[in-house]
Short mmCIF file of C-alpha atoms in Angstrom, two decimals:
data_model
loop_
_atom_site.label_atom_id
_atom_site.label_comp_id
_atom_site.label_asym_id
_atom_site.label_seq_id
_atom_site.Cartn_x
_atom_site.Cartn_y
_atom_site.Cartn_z
CA MET A 250 128.31 -14.69 89.49
CA ALA A 251 126.19 -13.62 92.46
CA ASN A 252 125.38 -9.91 92.37
CA GLY A 253 127.18 -9.58 89.05
CA ARG A 254 126.82 -6.51 86.86
CA GLY A 255 126.17 -6.79 83.13
CA LEU A 256 125.13 -5.07 79.92
CA GLU A 257 122.66 -6.15 77.27
CA PHE A 258 122.63 -4.48 73.87
CA GLY A 259 119.48 -4.11 71.78
CA PRO A 260 117.11 -6.07 74.06
CA ALA A 261 113.91 -4.73 72.39
CA ASN A 262 110.98 -6.77 73.73
CA ASN A 263 112.95 -9.98 74.18
CA PRO A 264 115.67 -9.46 76.79
CA ILE A 265 117.71 -12.45 77.91
CA GLU A 266 116.28 -14.10 81.00
CA LEU A 267 118.92 -13.91 83.72
CA PRO A 268 119.00 -14.57 87.47
CA THR A 269 117.27 -11.83 89.42
CA ASP A 270 120.34 -11.09 91.54
CA LEU A 271 122.22 -9.78 88.50
CA SER A 272 122.19 -6.08 87.74
CA ILE A 273 121.49 -5.49 84.02
CA THR A 274 121.90 -2.23 82.13
CA TYR A 275 120.19 -1.96 78.73
CA ILE A 276 121.84 -0.11 75.84
CA ASP A 277 120.69 0.67 72.30
CA TYR A 278 121.64 3.17 69.61
CA ASP A 279 118.80 5.41 70.84
CA LYS A 280 116.65 5.34 73.96
CA ARG A 281 113.63 5.34 71.64
CA ALA A 282 114.93 2.52 69.44
CA SER A 283 112.07 0.20 70.44
CA ALA A 284 109.42 2.87 70.89
CA GLY A 285 105.98 1.49 70.10
CA LEU A 286 107.12 -2.14 70.40
CA THR A 287 104.82 -3.98 72.81
CA GLY A 288 106.70 -5.29 75.83
CA ALA A 289 109.98 -3.52 75.05
CA VAL A 290 112.21 -2.94 78.05
CA PRO A 291 113.29 0.63 78.86
CA ILE A 292 116.71 1.57 77.48
CA ASP A 293 119.06 2.97 80.11
CA TYR A 294 121.71 4.48 77.85
CA ALA A 295 122.01 5.43 74.19
CA TRP A 296 125.26 4.49 72.43
CA ALA A 297 125.64 3.67 68.74
CA GLY A 298 129.13 2.12 68.90
CA SER A 299 131.50 5.02 68.21
CA GLY A 300 133.20 7.00 70.96
CA SER A 301 133.76 5.99 74.56
CA LEU A 302 131.16 3.77 76.20
CA ALA A 303 132.96 4.30 79.52
CA VAL A 304 132.18 8.01 79.34
CA VAL A 305 128.51 7.23 78.67
CA LEU A 306 128.21 4.74 81.54
CA GLY A 307 130.60 6.39 83.98
CA ARG A 308 132.15 3.08 85.09
CA ARG A 309 134.45 0.29 83.91
CA ASP A 310 133.66 -2.66 86.16
CA TYR A 311 131.05 -4.74 84.33
CA ASP A 312 131.31 -8.51 84.57
CA PHE A 313 129.69 -9.39 81.26
CA ALA A 314 127.94 -8.09 78.16
CA ILE A 315 125.38 -9.78 75.92
CA ALA A 316 124.39 -8.95 72.34
CA VAL A 317 121.92 -11.29 70.63
CA GLN A 318 121.62 -10.58 66.89
CA VAL A 319 122.87 -7.02 67.38
CA ALA A 320 126.44 -6.76 66.08
CA GLN A 321 125.44 -6.98 62.40
CA TYR A 322 123.44 -3.76 62.86
CA VAL A 323 126.30 -1.75 64.40
CA PRO A 324 127.67 0.84 61.93
CA ASN A 325 131.18 0.87 63.45
CA LEU A 326 131.84 -2.67 64.58
CA LEU A 327 135.48 -2.20 65.64
CA GLY A 328 134.60 0.88 67.68
CA TRP A 329 131.74 -1.05 69.28
CA PHE A 330 134.06 -3.89 70.33
CA ARG A 331 136.60 -1.46 71.77
CA GLY A 332 133.92 0.43 73.66
CA ILE A 333 132.58 -2.73 75.31
CA HIS A 334 136.09 -3.97 76.10
CA GLY A 335 136.77 -0.68 77.84
CA VAL A 336 133.94 -1.10 80.38
CA LEU A 337 134.55 -4.76 81.29
CA ARG A 338 136.72 -5.76 84.20
CA PRO A 339 139.67 -8.10 83.53
CA ARG A 340 138.21 -11.55 82.70
CA GLY A 341 134.90 -9.90 81.85
CA VAL A 342 133.09 -11.65 78.97
CA LEU A 343 131.18 -10.52 75.88
CA ASN A 344 128.85 -13.16 74.46
CA LEU A 345 127.12 -12.48 71.15
CA SER A 346 125.35 -14.13 68.27
CA LEU A 347 125.58 -13.26 64.58
CA PRO A 348 123.71 -14.53 61.52
CA ASP A 349 125.59 -16.80 59.15
CA ARG A 350 124.83 -14.92 55.95
CA ARG A 351 124.64 -18.16 53.92
CA LEU A 352 121.59 -19.31 55.88
CA MET A 353 119.27 -16.30 55.67
CA PHE A 354 118.30 -13.30 53.57
CA ASP A 355 121.90 -12.04 53.31
CA ALA A 356 122.91 -15.10 51.26
CA ALA A 357 123.49 -13.01 48.11
CA ARG A 358 125.90 -10.64 49.83
CA PHE A 359 129.68 -10.85 49.86
CA ASP A 360 131.48 -11.30 53.16
CA SER A 361 132.32 -8.02 54.85
CA THR A 362 136.02 -7.16 54.66
CA ILE A 363 138.60 -5.70 57.01
CA ALA A 364 138.83 -2.71 54.65
CA GLU A 365 135.14 -1.97 55.23
CA LEU A 366 135.53 -2.31 59.00
CA VAL A 367 138.52 0.01 59.01
CA GLU A 368 136.66 2.55 56.87
CA ALA A 369 133.75 2.60 59.33
CA ASP A 370 136.16 2.96 62.25
CA VAL A 371 138.19 5.78 60.71
CA HIS A 372 135.01 7.73 59.95
CA GLY A 373 133.51 6.87 63.34
CA TYR A 374 130.12 5.93 61.94
CA ASP A 375 127.33 6.39 64.45
CA ARG A 376 124.61 5.60 61.91
CA PRO A 377 124.63 3.31 58.86
CA SER A 378 126.52 4.65 55.85
CA VAL A 379 125.23 5.09 52.32
CA ARG A 380 126.93 1.84 51.28
CA GLN A 381 125.57 -0.11 54.25
CA ILE A 382 121.99 1.03 53.67
CA PHE A 383 122.18 0.50 49.91
CA THR A 384 123.62 -3.01 50.21
CA HIS A 385 121.12 -4.12 52.84
CA THR A 386 118.12 -2.86 50.87
CA TYR A 387 119.22 -4.02 47.43
CA GLN A 388 120.67 -7.46 48.14
CA ALA A 389 118.25 -8.85 50.73
CA LEU A 390 116.52 -12.00 49.46
CA ALA A 391 113.00 -13.28 50.09
CA ILE A 392 114.11 -16.56 51.64
CA GLU A 393 113.93 -18.20 55.07
CA PRO A 394 116.56 -20.38 56.80
CA VAL A 395 114.26 -23.41 56.70
CA GLN A 396 114.06 -23.14 52.91
CA ILE A 397 117.84 -23.11 52.58
CA TRP A 398 118.18 -26.09 54.92
CA ASN A 399 115.57 -27.91 52.81
CA GLY A 400 117.75 -27.46 49.73
CA ARG A 401 116.50 -24.31 48.04
CA ASN A 402 119.25 -22.49 46.18
CA PRO A 403 119.40 -18.87 47.47
CA ASN A 404 120.53 -17.76 44.01
CA GLU A 405 117.06 -18.63 42.79
CA ALA A 406 115.27 -16.58 45.44
CA PRO A 407 113.74 -13.23 44.45
CA LEU A 408 114.87 -9.96 45.95
CA TYR A 409 113.05 -9.12 49.17
CA CYS A 410 112.14 -5.66 47.85
CA GLY A 411 111.17 -7.01 44.45
CA GLU A 412 111.68 -5.27 41.12
CA ASP A 413 111.97 -1.89 42.82
CA ALA A 414 114.90 -2.98 45.03
CA LEU A 415 117.56 -1.05 43.11
CA ALA A 416 115.67 2.24 43.05
CA LEU A 417 114.51 1.81 46.64
CA ALA A 418 118.06 1.14 47.80
CA TYR A 419 119.27 4.34 46.17
CA ASP A 420 116.39 6.42 47.55
CA ASN A 421 116.79 5.05 51.09
CA ALA A 422 120.55 5.59 51.14
CA ILE A 423 120.48 9.10 49.69
CA ASN A 424 117.49 10.34 51.70
CA ASP A 425 118.87 9.04 54.99
CA HIS A 426 122.24 10.60 54.20
CA ARG A 427 120.62 13.96 53.54
CA THR A 428 118.29 13.94 56.54
CA GLY A 429 120.56 12.24 59.07
CA ALA A 430 117.91 9.59 59.76
CA TYR A 431 118.98 6.35 61.42
CA ARG A 432 117.89 3.31 59.38
CA SER A 433 118.24 -0.04 61.12
CA CYS A 434 119.95 -2.38 58.64
CA HIS A 435 122.48 -5.17 58.37
CA CYS A 436 125.73 -3.25 58.12
CA TRP A 437 127.81 -6.45 58.08
CA ALA A 438 127.56 -9.95 56.63
CA PHE A 439 129.72 -12.83 57.83
CA THR A 440 130.17 -16.56 57.86
CA PRO A 441 131.89 -18.03 60.92
CA LEU A 442 135.21 -18.30 59.07
CA SER A 443 135.00 -14.88 57.43
CA PHE A 444 134.30 -13.36 60.84
CA LEU A 445 137.43 -15.00 62.24
CA ASP A 446 139.44 -13.73 59.26
CA VAL A 447 138.47 -10.08 59.77
CA ILE A 448 138.97 -10.37 63.52
CA GLU A 449 142.47 -11.75 62.98
CA ALA A 450 143.29 -8.87 60.63
CA ALA A 451 141.90 -6.35 63.13
CA THR A 452 143.92 -8.00 65.90
CA ARG A 453 147.14 -7.67 63.92
CA LEU A 454 146.28 -3.99 63.36
CA LYS A 455 145.73 -3.61 67.13
CA LEU A 456 142.13 -2.63 66.49
CA PHE A 457 140.49 -5.58 68.26
CA PRO A 458 141.27 -5.89 71.98
CA PHE A 459 139.44 -9.10 72.96
CA VAL A 460 140.70 -12.68 73.19
CA LEU A 461 138.22 -15.22 71.80
CA ASN A 462 137.02 -18.01 74.08
CA ASP A 463 134.96 -19.98 71.58
CA LEU A 464 132.85 -19.91 68.44
CA THR A 465 129.87 -22.25 68.09
CA LEU A 466 128.58 -23.06 64.60
CA PRO A 467 124.88 -22.86 63.65
CA THR A 468 122.78 -25.85 64.55
CA VAL A 469 120.87 -27.76 61.87
CA GLY A 470 117.86 -25.68 60.93
CA GLY A 471 119.30 -22.56 62.55
CA PHE A 472 121.07 -19.55 61.10
CA GLU A 473 123.16 -17.96 63.84
CA PHE A 474 126.60 -18.65 65.25
CA TYR A 475 127.75 -17.74 68.72
CA VAL A 476 130.96 -16.07 69.82
CA SER A 477 132.38 -15.70 73.31
CA MET A 478 135.29 -13.36 74.02
CA ARG A 479 136.95 -11.91 77.09
CA ARG A 480 138.92 -8.97 78.31
CA ASP A 481 142.11 -10.84 79.12
CA GLU A 482 144.27 -10.09 82.14
CA VAL A 483 147.36 -9.83 79.92
CA GLU A 484 148.19 -6.20 79.21
CA ASP A 485 151.58 -6.37 77.48
CA PRO A 486 150.73 -5.57 73.82
CA ARG A 487 153.00 -8.19 72.24
CA ALA A 488 151.96 -10.94 74.63
CA LEU A 489 148.31 -10.03 74.16
CA ILE A 490 148.50 -10.26 70.37
CA ASP A 491 150.24 -13.65 70.61
CA LYS A 492 147.45 -14.87 72.88
CA GLN A 493 144.74 -13.48 70.57
CA ILE A 494 146.23 -15.04 67.43
CA SER A 495 146.74 -18.38 69.15
CA ALA A 496 143.09 -18.46 70.25
CA LEU A 497 141.87 -17.49 66.78
CA HIS A 498 143.92 -20.19 65.06
CA TYR A 499 142.78 -22.81 67.56
CA ILE A 500 139.10 -22.00 66.94
CA LYS A 501 139.54 -21.76 63.16
CA ASN A 502 141.35 -25.12 63.01
CA ASN A 503 138.52 -26.74 64.98
CA ILE A 504 135.96 -25.41 62.49
CA LEU A 505 137.99 -26.65 59.53
CA ARG A 506 138.31 -30.05 61.18
CA VAL A 507 134.54 -30.27 61.65
CA GLN A 508 134.03 -29.35 58.00
CA ARG A 509 136.48 -32.02 56.82
CA GLU A 510 134.80 -34.65 58.97
CA ALA A 511 131.36 -33.67 57.66
CA ARG A 512 132.53 -33.98 54.04
CA LEU A 513 134.02 -37.40 54.73
CA LEU A 514 130.92 -38.56 56.60
CA PHE A 515 128.51 -37.55 53.85
CA GLY A 516 130.82 -38.36 50.94
CA THR A 517 130.97 -34.84 49.48
#
């Protein structure tokens, strides 16, 4: 992809190392999102995920987009996907990583639902909602991925915010709602399969425009899964949905096959 043009979301002080002949534009919810963070790269454009990204950038010809451990922080995930899709050229790719909630401090949370994604989209959230802030603050556990991989039961882990978690969650959510402050928090919690389920529902509602290329499960000792998706060349709505659903089912069946093989291999 010589002289390609791409986007990276939420690079902070750890942007992806890419060939020097690529043109990279950095985006975050605010140009000052990483202010005070040593080594943070300058943010070119501010965009929180609702509204048109094409209007913000003034172009629609990007070859790729990258988001490493960013999507779970986006208040309006469906709007964010649509915005990125709208600035990629046909066959342009979005590659992202997400935490598998079972393997980190979100282990006590329920999987995010399509109803919650639709709610955020209808309201056009451009900052985390009361529910999103409250859930993140109250249900976060004091546990690390390595502890879970070593056999510790997350249900036995204490709350990250301790005995004051409930009151703190309420205060954070209400105060931020009143002041309009932007609190960085995990707005969404997924497993690989639950992510595919909500994406399939969003696809059937015509709220998710991408076609998935692949989903890679977490490695042993890790906590994140990787998703690759593309802006397909197909434009006919019915044909596009058929292609999206076919790709989703193919990836989901591969994951289920791997799970069955693992259970047989280890006798569980």
